[in-house]
Amino acid sequence: MDAGEPGSALPVDWADGTRCVHAGLPEPAPGQPFLPGPVFAAPYHLDPWQGPAASPNGYGRPDNPTRRLLEAAIGELERGDCRVFASGQAAITGLLLAVLRPGDTVLLPADGYFPVRSFATDTLAGIGVTVRFAPTAGPYPALDGVRLVLLETPANPGLDVCDIAALAERAHAAGALLAVDNTTATPLGQRPLDLGADLVVASGTKALTGHSDLLLGYVASRSAELLATVTAWRTTTGAVPGAFDAWLAHRSLATLDLRLARQSANAQAVARLLADRPDVTGVRWPGLPDDPAHPVASVQMRRLPGIVSFDLGDAERVARFVAASRLVAAATSFGGLHTTADRRAQWGDDTAPGFVRLSCGVEDTADLVTDLTAALDAARP
């Protein structure tokens, strides 16, 4: 086997940490690295007689061995076949445009990622796709005549949760496809394909790779037909990640289990801190027993995300809070090693001015709680 091709599938009974460390690696060979370095190439040598049929590598846009190793790794974690894209937005818009046609109807989360909703109303509606919305937590309308239901659970940024298996059953009964945005949960948090989803889409920019140093997206499925449609779209549009980003992402996957464990523990401590403070409102984290998402999340999710949302009342107080903190950085995106706070209204999200999405990093829990307590005290009106 070529050192640049993935090895055999991992045993299904291996635990998360083991799977993350070994996912997508080639079979060991003396003198070869655990993870081969990135392959930088646009053209490859072709066989003079057979042309591209003689090798999996013909041209860099559709073919790259570094990218295939990453796809094998993410596919192992999602338990499906995977295609990676240049960003999460490239993956989700590529999926929507590849699957939907003029006259189709798509149902999207009313409280999901704002740029996806904007794309739907600006672009999909403009090419004749009927766009409908429903809140993640429901209620959901009748799905008759719907081609695709896109679900984001937990929703970003509000953290509502939907029962994937129940919605998949409803969608399939109506003849619709179900795609689940798994960005917030990651495949260690939940496996939508196991719960009946037809497709998984996610941003690998965030917790999946977790080092805040690359852009990445992916689509995964167990349907060869759907994956072929997505692959053809990616090949035609060229929305592929570079070899170095693919290599960085694969390297980062090895620590996913460790990173998520600390982030989730930090989120639990932070959520409890915030819930006990009378000067903080609207605290959401699906792990809190009284959170509206807890009943479904506690059954459906294998682990909970390191994201907490809350409201400090106004933009000025948010700014004072972040400025007073020594550990919290003002930054968008989430899932990185460093704790960050993002006031979503500044990006155009339809959230309250003081709404904060806090992404817990991997700092020591006690230090983070102490720092947040001091920053919140300093930011009081």
GROMACS .gro file of C-alpha atoms in nm:
model
  381
    1MET     CA    1   0.000   0.000   0.000
    2ASP     CA    2   0.120   0.348  -0.089
    3ALA     CA    3   0.232   0.548   0.216
    4GLY     CA    4  -0.001   0.827   0.107
    5GLU     CA    5  -0.316   0.612   0.114
    6PRO     CA    6  -0.526   0.536   0.423
    7GLY     CA    7  -0.500   0.201   0.594
    8SER     CA    8  -0.783  -0.032   0.683
    9ALA     CA    9  -1.094   0.081   0.872
   10LEU     CA   10  -1.064   0.112   1.249
   11PRO     CA   11  -1.244  -0.142   1.472
   12VAL     CA   12  -1.584  -0.003   1.568
   13ASP     CA   13  -1.534  -0.088   1.935
   14TRP     CA   14  -1.229   0.134   1.976
   15ALA     CA   15  -1.294   0.433   2.204
   16ASP     CA   16  -1.287   0.795   2.092
   17GLY     CA   17  -0.931   0.877   2.195
   18THR     CA   18  -0.789   0.575   2.017
   19ARG     CA   19  -0.992   0.644   1.704
   20CYS     CA   20  -0.879   1.008   1.693
   21VAL     CA   21  -0.512   0.916   1.722
   22HIS     CA   22  -0.524   0.650   1.450
   23ALA     CA   23  -0.796   0.775   1.213
   24GLY     CA   24  -0.693   0.794   0.848
   25LEU     CA   25  -0.331   0.695   0.896
   26PRO     CA   26  -0.164   0.473   0.635
   27GLU     CA   27  -0.050   0.124   0.724
   28PRO     CA   28   0.282   0.147   0.911
   29ALA     CA   29   0.590   0.098   0.699
   30PRO     CA   30   0.953   0.095   0.818
   31GLY     CA   31   1.122   0.427   0.757
   32GLN     CA   32   0.795   0.613   0.697
   33PRO     CA   33   0.636   0.876   0.927
   34PHE     CA   34   0.312   0.815   1.114
   35LEU     CA   35   0.142   1.087   0.909
   36PRO     CA   36   0.306   1.160   0.572
   37GLY     CA   37   0.385   1.523   0.502
   38PRO     CA   38   0.166   1.731   0.272
   39VAL     CA   39   0.187   1.663  -0.101
   40PHE     CA   40   0.211   1.990  -0.292
   41ALA     CA   41   0.121   1.934  -0.655
   42ALA     CA   42  -0.101   2.069  -0.928
   43PRO     CA   43  -0.016   1.823  -1.208
   44TYR     CA   44   0.123   1.473  -1.152
   45HIS     CA   45   0.313   1.249  -1.390
   46LEU     CA   46   0.067   1.059  -1.609
   47ASP     CA   47   0.109   0.718  -1.765
   48PRO     CA   48   0.180   0.777  -2.138
   49TRP     CA   49  -0.064   0.503  -2.241
   50GLN     CA   50  -0.338   0.496  -1.976
   51GLY     CA   51  -0.334   0.859  -1.871
   52PRO     CA   52  -0.515   0.939  -1.540
   53ALA     CA   53  -0.672   0.592  -1.529
   54ALA     CA   54  -0.339   0.446  -1.413
   55SER     CA   55  -0.319   0.639  -1.083
   56PRO     CA   56  -0.548   0.804  -0.826
   57ASN     CA   57  -0.349   1.124  -0.884
   58GLY     CA   58  -0.397   1.310  -1.207
   59TYR     CA   59  -0.455   1.676  -1.123
   60GLY     CA   60  -0.452   1.862  -0.792
   61ARG     CA   61  -0.807   1.993  -0.794
   62PRO     CA   62  -0.985   1.654  -0.780
   63ASP     CA   63  -0.687   1.448  -0.660
   64ASN     CA   64  -0.457   1.488  -0.363
   65PRO     CA   65  -0.324   1.210  -0.134
   66THR     CA   66  -0.299   1.439   0.171
   67ARG     CA   67  -0.662   1.535   0.130
   68ARG     CA   68  -0.767   1.172   0.093
   69LEU     CA   69  -0.599   1.078   0.420
   70LEU     CA   70  -0.791   1.355   0.597
   71GLU     CA   71  -1.116   1.245   0.436
   72ALA     CA   72  -1.054   0.890   0.554
   73ALA     CA   73  -0.991   1.018   0.907
   74ILE     CA   74  -1.305   1.231   0.929
   75GLY     CA   75  -1.501   0.952   0.763
   76GLU     CA   76  -1.385   0.714   1.034
   77LEU     CA   77  -1.513   0.950   1.303
   78GLU     CA   78  -1.847   1.027   1.131
   79ARG     CA   79  -1.883   0.663   1.019
   80GLY     CA   80  -1.945   0.756   0.658
   81ASP     CA   81  -1.756   0.863   0.347
   82CYS     CA   82  -1.626   1.219   0.352
   83ARG     CA   83  -1.533   1.500   0.116
   84VAL     CA   84  -1.349   1.803   0.254
   85PHE     CA   85  -1.395   2.160   0.133
   86ALA     CA   86  -1.203   2.484   0.160
   87SER     CA   87  -1.427   2.610   0.445
   88GLY     CA   88  -1.741   2.521   0.632
   89GLN     CA   89  -1.936   2.774   0.428
   90ALA     CA   90  -1.803   2.620   0.106
   91ALA     CA   91  -1.919   2.279   0.227
   92ILE     CA   92  -2.270   2.383   0.325
   93THR     CA   93  -2.336   2.605   0.024
   94GLY     CA   94  -2.189   2.337  -0.201
   95LEU     CA   95  -2.423   2.080  -0.050
   96LEU     CA   96  -2.726   2.304  -0.094
   97LEU     CA   97  -2.643   2.394  -0.454
   98ALA     CA   98  -2.551   2.037  -0.548
   99VAL     CA   99  -2.869   1.881  -0.410
  100LEU     CA  100  -3.133   2.148  -0.474
  101ARG     CA  101  -3.288   2.246  -0.808
  102PRO     CA  102  -3.529   2.524  -0.913
  103GLY     CA  103  -3.873   2.431  -0.784
  104ASP     CA  104  -3.740   2.240  -0.482
  105THR     CA  105  -3.821   2.337  -0.125
  106VAL     CA  106  -3.563   2.348   0.152
  107LEU     CA  107  -3.631   2.380   0.525
  108LEU     CA  108  -3.359   2.557   0.722
  109PRO     CA  109  -3.310   2.638   1.092
  110ALA     CA  110  -3.452   2.980   1.179
  111ASP     CA  111  -3.196   3.011   1.460
  112GLY     CA  112  -2.897   2.856   1.285
  113TYR     CA  113  -2.577   3.000   1.145
  114PHE     CA  114  -2.667   3.344   1.008
  115PRO     CA  115  -2.457   3.335   0.685
  116VAL     CA  116  -2.637   3.016   0.577
  117ARG     CA  117  -2.975   3.185   0.619
  118SER     CA  118  -2.849   3.486   0.425
  119PHE     CA  119  -2.722   3.261   0.146
  120ALA     CA  120  -3.057   3.088   0.127
  121THR     CA  121  -3.262   3.405   0.102
  122ASP     CA  122  -3.017   3.584  -0.130
  123THR     CA  123  -2.903   3.301  -0.358
  124LEU     CA  124  -3.124   2.992  -0.331
  125ALA     CA  125  -3.445   3.191  -0.351
  126GLY     CA  126  -3.299   3.377  -0.648
  127ILE     CA  127  -3.262   3.055  -0.850
  128GLY     CA  128  -3.613   2.935  -0.779
  129VAL     CA  129  -3.571   2.733  -0.460
  130THR     CA  130  -3.847   2.783  -0.204
  131VAL     CA  131  -3.686   2.858   0.132
  132ARG     CA  132  -3.869   2.787   0.456
  133PHE     CA  133  -3.753   2.818   0.816
  134ALA     CA  134  -3.831   2.643   1.143
  135PRO     CA  135  -3.673   2.683   1.488
  136THR     CA  136  -3.430   2.409   1.587
  137ALA     CA  137  -3.638   2.309   1.889
  138GLY     CA  138  -3.955   2.305   1.677
  139PRO     CA  139  -4.238   2.297   1.606
  140TYR     CA  140  -4.169   2.170   1.255
  141PRO     CA  141  -4.424   2.212   0.975
  142ALA     CA  142  -4.550   1.931   0.754
  143LEU     CA  143  -4.262   1.817   0.533
  144ASP     CA  144  -4.465   1.711   0.230
  145GLY     CA  145  -4.300   1.847  -0.085
  146VAL     CA  146  -3.973   1.933   0.092
  147ARG     CA  147  -3.660   1.813  -0.088
  148LEU     CA  148  -3.408   1.880   0.191
  149VAL     CA  149  -3.427   1.951   0.564
  150LEU     CA  150  -3.113   2.109   0.706
  151LEU     CA  151  -3.079   2.080   1.081
  152GLU     CA  152  -2.814   2.241   1.301
  153THR     CA  153  -2.800   2.083   1.645
  154PRO     CA  154  -2.690   2.218   1.885
  155ALA     CA  155  -2.784   2.539   1.707
  156ASN     CA  156  -2.527   2.813   1.665
  157PRO     CA  157  -2.535   3.040   1.860
  158GLY     CA  158  -2.843   2.970   2.073
  159LEU     CA  159  -2.762   2.604   2.155
  160ASP     CA  160  -3.111   2.460   2.109
  161VAL     CA  161  -3.118   2.087   2.029
  162CYS     CA  162  -3.342   1.875   1.807
  163ASP     CA  163  -3.414   1.502   1.815
  164ILE     CA  164  -3.229   1.389   1.500
  165ALA     CA  165  -3.379   1.040   1.484
  166ALA     CA  166  -3.735   1.168   1.516
  167LEU     CA  167  -3.689   1.434   1.250
  168ALA     CA  168  -3.513   1.186   1.020
  169GLU     CA  169  -3.814   0.956   1.044
  170ARG     CA  170  -4.050   1.241   0.959
  171ALA     CA  171  -3.834   1.362   0.672
  172HIS     CA  172  -3.800   1.019   0.515
  173ALA     CA  173  -4.172   0.951   0.549
  174ALA     CA  174  -4.233   1.268   0.348
  175GLY     CA  175  -3.968   1.179   0.088
  176ALA     CA  176  -3.720   1.441   0.206
  177LEU     CA  177  -3.349   1.420   0.277
  178LEU     CA  178  -3.211   1.518   0.616
  179ALA     CA  179  -2.873   1.691   0.647
  180VAL     CA  180  -2.730   1.773   0.990
  181ASP     CA  181  -2.478   2.048   1.058
  182ASN     CA  182  -2.252   1.880   1.313
  183THR     CA  183  -2.013   2.172   1.367
  184THR     CA  184  -2.097   2.245   1.729
  185ALA     CA  185  -2.114   1.883   1.843
  186THR     CA  186  -1.833   1.733   1.630
  187PRO     CA  187  -1.847   1.359   1.550
  188LEU     CA  188  -1.738   1.283   1.905
  189GLY     CA  189  -2.043   1.466   2.038
  190GLN     CA  190  -2.293   1.290   1.813
  191ARG     CA  191  -2.303   1.079   1.497
  192PRO     CA  192  -2.598   1.199   1.289
  193LEU     CA  193  -2.559   0.922   1.030
  194ASP     CA  194  -2.615   0.665   1.305
  195LEU     CA  195  -2.933   0.853   1.397
  196GLY     CA  196  -3.080   0.840   1.048
  197ALA     CA  197  -2.944   1.151   0.876
  198ASP     CA  198  -2.861   1.121   0.507
  199LEU     CA  199  -2.581   1.376   0.514
  200VAL     CA  200  -2.355   1.547   0.764
  201VAL     CA  201  -2.204   1.886   0.696
  202ALA     CA  202  -1.969   2.076   0.925
  203SER     CA  203  -1.706   2.341   0.962
  204GLY     CA  204  -1.373   2.182   1.050
  205THR     CA  205  -1.239   2.531   1.121
  206LYS     CA  206  -1.372   2.511   1.474
  207ALA     CA  207  -1.354   2.240   1.741
  208LEU     CA  208  -1.276   1.956   1.502
  209THR     CA  209  -0.928   2.091   1.430
  210GLY     CA  210  -0.926   2.330   1.724
  211HIS     CA  211  -0.608   2.533   1.681
  212SER     CA  212  -0.755   2.845   1.516
  213ASP     CA  213  -0.508   2.820   1.230
  214LEU     CA  214  -0.701   2.694   0.926
  215LEU     CA  215  -1.030   2.699   0.736
  216LEU     CA  216  -1.197   2.369   0.650
  217GLY     CA  217  -1.536   2.214   0.585
  218TYR     CA  218  -1.668   1.871   0.500
  219VAL     CA  219  -1.969   1.671   0.387
  220ALA     CA  220  -2.013   1.306   0.489
  221SER     CA  221  -2.268   1.046   0.385
  222ARG     CA  222  -2.328   0.673   0.352
  223SER     CA  223  -2.506   0.724   0.020
  224ALA     CA  224  -2.272   0.671  -0.275
  225GLU     CA  225  -2.516   0.863  -0.497
  226LEU     CA  226  -2.532   1.169  -0.274
  227LEU     CA  227  -2.157   1.168  -0.221
  228ALA     CA  228  -2.097   1.145  -0.596
  229THR     CA  229  -2.320   1.450  -0.647
  230VAL     CA  230  -2.128   1.647  -0.384
  231THR     CA  231  -1.792   1.531  -0.521
  232ALA     CA  232  -1.884   1.637  -0.875
  233TRP     CA  233  -1.987   1.979  -0.746
  234ARG     CA  234  -1.659   2.022  -0.557
  235THR     CA  235  -1.453   1.914  -0.857
  236THR     CA  236  -1.635   2.153  -1.088
  237THR     CA  237  -1.623   2.453  -0.857
  238GLY     CA  238  -1.275   2.383  -0.719
  239ALA     CA  239  -1.372   2.446  -0.355
  240VAL     CA  240  -1.091   2.228  -0.219
  241PRO     CA  241  -0.858   2.292   0.077
  242GLY     CA  242  -0.486   2.320   0.016
  243ALA     CA  243  -0.256   2.032   0.100
  244PHE     CA  244  -0.099   2.206   0.398
  245ASP     CA  245  -0.436   2.291   0.554
  246ALA     CA  246  -0.545   1.929   0.503
  247TRP     CA  247  -0.227   1.807   0.671
  248LEU     CA  248  -0.266   2.052   0.963
  249ALA     CA  249  -0.625   1.938   1.011
  250HIS     CA  250  -0.530   1.570   1.016
  251ARG     CA  251  -0.249   1.635   1.262
  252SER     CA  252  -0.493   1.821   1.488
  253LEU     CA  253  -0.753   1.543   1.489
  254ALA     CA  254  -0.529   1.329   1.708
  255THR     CA  255  -0.597   1.550   2.012
  256LEU     CA  256  -0.969   1.603   1.951
  257ASP     CA  257  -1.078   1.373   2.233
  258LEU     CA  258  -0.842   1.541   2.481
  259ARG     CA  259  -0.939   1.894   2.377
  260LEU     CA  260  -1.312   1.830   2.390
  261ALA     CA  261  -1.288   1.672   2.733
  262ARG     CA  262  -1.131   1.986   2.882
  263GLN     CA  263  -1.355   2.224   2.688
  264SER     CA  264  -1.668   2.044   2.801
  265ALA     CA  265  -1.552   2.037   3.163
  266ASN     CA  266  -1.478   2.408   3.142
  267ALA     CA  267  -1.819   2.479   2.990
  268GLN     CA  268  -1.990   2.293   3.273
  269ALA     CA  269  -1.806   2.498   3.536
  270VAL     CA  270  -1.864   2.826   3.350
  271ALA     CA  271  -2.234   2.754   3.293
  272ARG     CA  272  -2.281   2.687   3.665
  273LEU     CA  273  -2.095   3.006   3.753
  274LEU     CA  274  -2.307   3.214   3.515
  275ALA     CA  275  -2.636   3.053   3.620
  276ASP     CA  276  -2.568   3.148   3.982
  277ARG     CA  277  -2.508   3.515   3.906
  278PRO     CA  278  -2.809   3.750   3.921
  279ASP     CA  279  -2.633   3.996   3.689
  280VAL     CA  280  -2.623   3.743   3.401
  281THR     CA  281  -2.935   3.633   3.213
  282GLY     CA  282  -3.027   3.383   2.942
  283VAL     CA  283  -2.758   3.127   3.028
  284ARG     CA  284  -2.768   2.832   2.786
  285TRP     CA  285  -2.568   2.511   2.792
  286PRO     CA  286  -2.737   2.178   2.713
  287GLY     CA  287  -2.566   2.012   3.009
  288LEU     CA  288  -2.750   2.219   3.268
  289PRO     CA  289  -3.038   2.010   3.409
  290ASP     CA  290  -3.285   2.299   3.371
  291ASP     CA  291  -3.175   2.394   3.018
  292PRO     CA  292  -3.457   2.349   2.763
  293ALA     CA  293  -3.223   2.139   2.544
  294HIS     CA  294  -3.114   1.906   2.824
  295PRO     CA  295  -3.379   1.632   2.790
  296VAL     CA  296  -3.292   1.563   2.425
  297ALA     CA  297  -2.920   1.639   2.452
  298SER     CA  298  -2.868   1.408   2.749
  299VAL     CA  299  -3.002   1.115   2.546
  300GLN     CA  300  -2.883   1.201   2.196
  301MET     CA  301  -2.537   1.346   2.251
  302ARG     CA  302  -2.232   1.144   2.344
  303ARG     CA  303  -2.066   1.451   2.497
  304LEU     CA  304  -2.158   1.816   2.529
  305PRO     CA  305  -1.985   2.109   2.355
  306GLY     CA  306  -1.756   2.362   2.515
  307ILE     CA  307  -1.982   2.655   2.424
  308VAL     CA  308  -2.198   2.858   2.661
  309SER     CA  309  -2.423   3.148   2.566
  310PHE     CA  310  -2.556   3.424   2.791
  311ASP     CA  311  -2.666   3.788   2.795
  312LEU     CA  312  -2.492   4.077   2.969
  313GLY     CA  313  -2.758   4.330   2.874
  314ASP     CA  314  -2.576   4.562   2.635
  315ALA     CA  315  -2.273   4.590   2.409
  316GLU     CA  316  -2.083   4.822   2.643
  317ARG     CA  317  -2.098   4.575   2.930
  318VAL     CA  318  -1.976   4.296   2.704
  319ALA     CA  319  -1.679   4.512   2.605
  320ARG     CA  320  -1.599   4.587   2.970
  321PHE     CA  321  -1.619   4.218   3.054
  322VAL     CA  322  -1.379   4.111   2.781
  323ALA     CA  323  -1.140   4.398   2.849
  324ALA     CA  324  -1.127   4.308   3.219
  325SER     CA  325  -1.054   3.940   3.154
  326ARG     CA  326  -0.698   3.810   3.131
  327LEU     CA  327  -0.797   3.478   2.970
  328VAL     CA  328  -1.090   3.563   2.741
  329ALA     CA  329  -1.011   3.700   2.397
  330ALA     CA  330  -1.258   3.888   2.178
  331ALA     CA  331  -1.278   3.676   1.864
  332THR     CA  332  -1.528   3.510   1.639
  333SER     CA  333  -1.540   3.138   1.558
  334PHE     CA  334  -1.523   2.881   1.840
  335GLY     CA  335  -1.372   2.552   1.950
  336GLY     CA  336  -1.010   2.668   1.977
  337LEU     CA  337  -0.754   2.623   2.250
  338HIS     CA  338  -0.812   2.971   2.388
  339THR     CA  339  -1.134   3.087   2.554
  340THR     CA  340  -1.305   3.348   2.336
  341ALA     CA  341  -1.612   3.568   2.360
  342ASP     CA  342  -1.810   3.673   2.055
  343ARG     CA  343  -2.089   3.933   2.066
  344ARG     CA  344  -2.288   3.792   1.777
  345ALA     CA  345  -2.498   4.102   1.704
  346GLN     CA  346  -2.189   4.279   1.571
  347TRP     CA  347  -2.181   4.028   1.281
  348GLY     CA  348  -2.544   4.077   1.183
  349ASP     CA  349  -2.697   3.791   1.381
  350ASP     CA  350  -3.048   3.859   1.504
  351THR     CA  351  -2.943   3.833   1.868
  352ALA     CA  352  -2.974   4.080   2.155
  353PRO     CA  353  -2.700   4.347   2.180
  354GLY     CA  354  -2.557   4.191   2.496
  355PHE     CA  355  -2.574   3.829   2.380
  356VAL     CA  356  -2.240   3.648   2.414
  357ARG     CA  357  -2.126   3.316   2.272
  358LEU     CA  358  -1.843   3.201   2.496
  359SER     CA  359  -1.617   2.929   2.358
  360CYS     CA  360  -1.429   2.759   2.640
  361GLY     CA  361  -1.068   2.677   2.566
  362VAL     CA  362  -0.840   2.428   2.737
  363GLU     CA  363  -0.718   2.649   3.020
  364ASP     CA  364  -0.726   2.500   3.369
  365THR     CA  365  -1.083   2.510   3.493
  366ALA     CA  366  -1.012   2.680   3.825
  367ASP     CA  367  -0.812   2.957   3.655
  368LEU     CA  368  -1.087   3.017   3.400
  369VAL     CA  369  -1.361   3.037   3.661
  370THR     CA  370  -1.155   3.275   3.876
  371ASP     CA  371  -1.080   3.499   3.580
  372LEU     CA  372  -1.440   3.509   3.459
  373THR     CA  373  -1.565   3.589   3.807
  374ALA     CA  374  -1.328   3.884   3.837
  375ALA     CA  375  -1.411   4.010   3.486
  376LEU     CA  376  -1.785   3.990   3.546
  377ASP     CA  377  -1.748   4.175   3.876
  378ALA     CA  378  -1.544   4.446   3.706
  379ALA     CA  379  -1.800   4.481   3.427
  380ARG     CA  380  -2.097   4.542   3.654
  381PRO     CA  381  -2.295   4.858   3.573
   0.00000   0.00000   0.00000
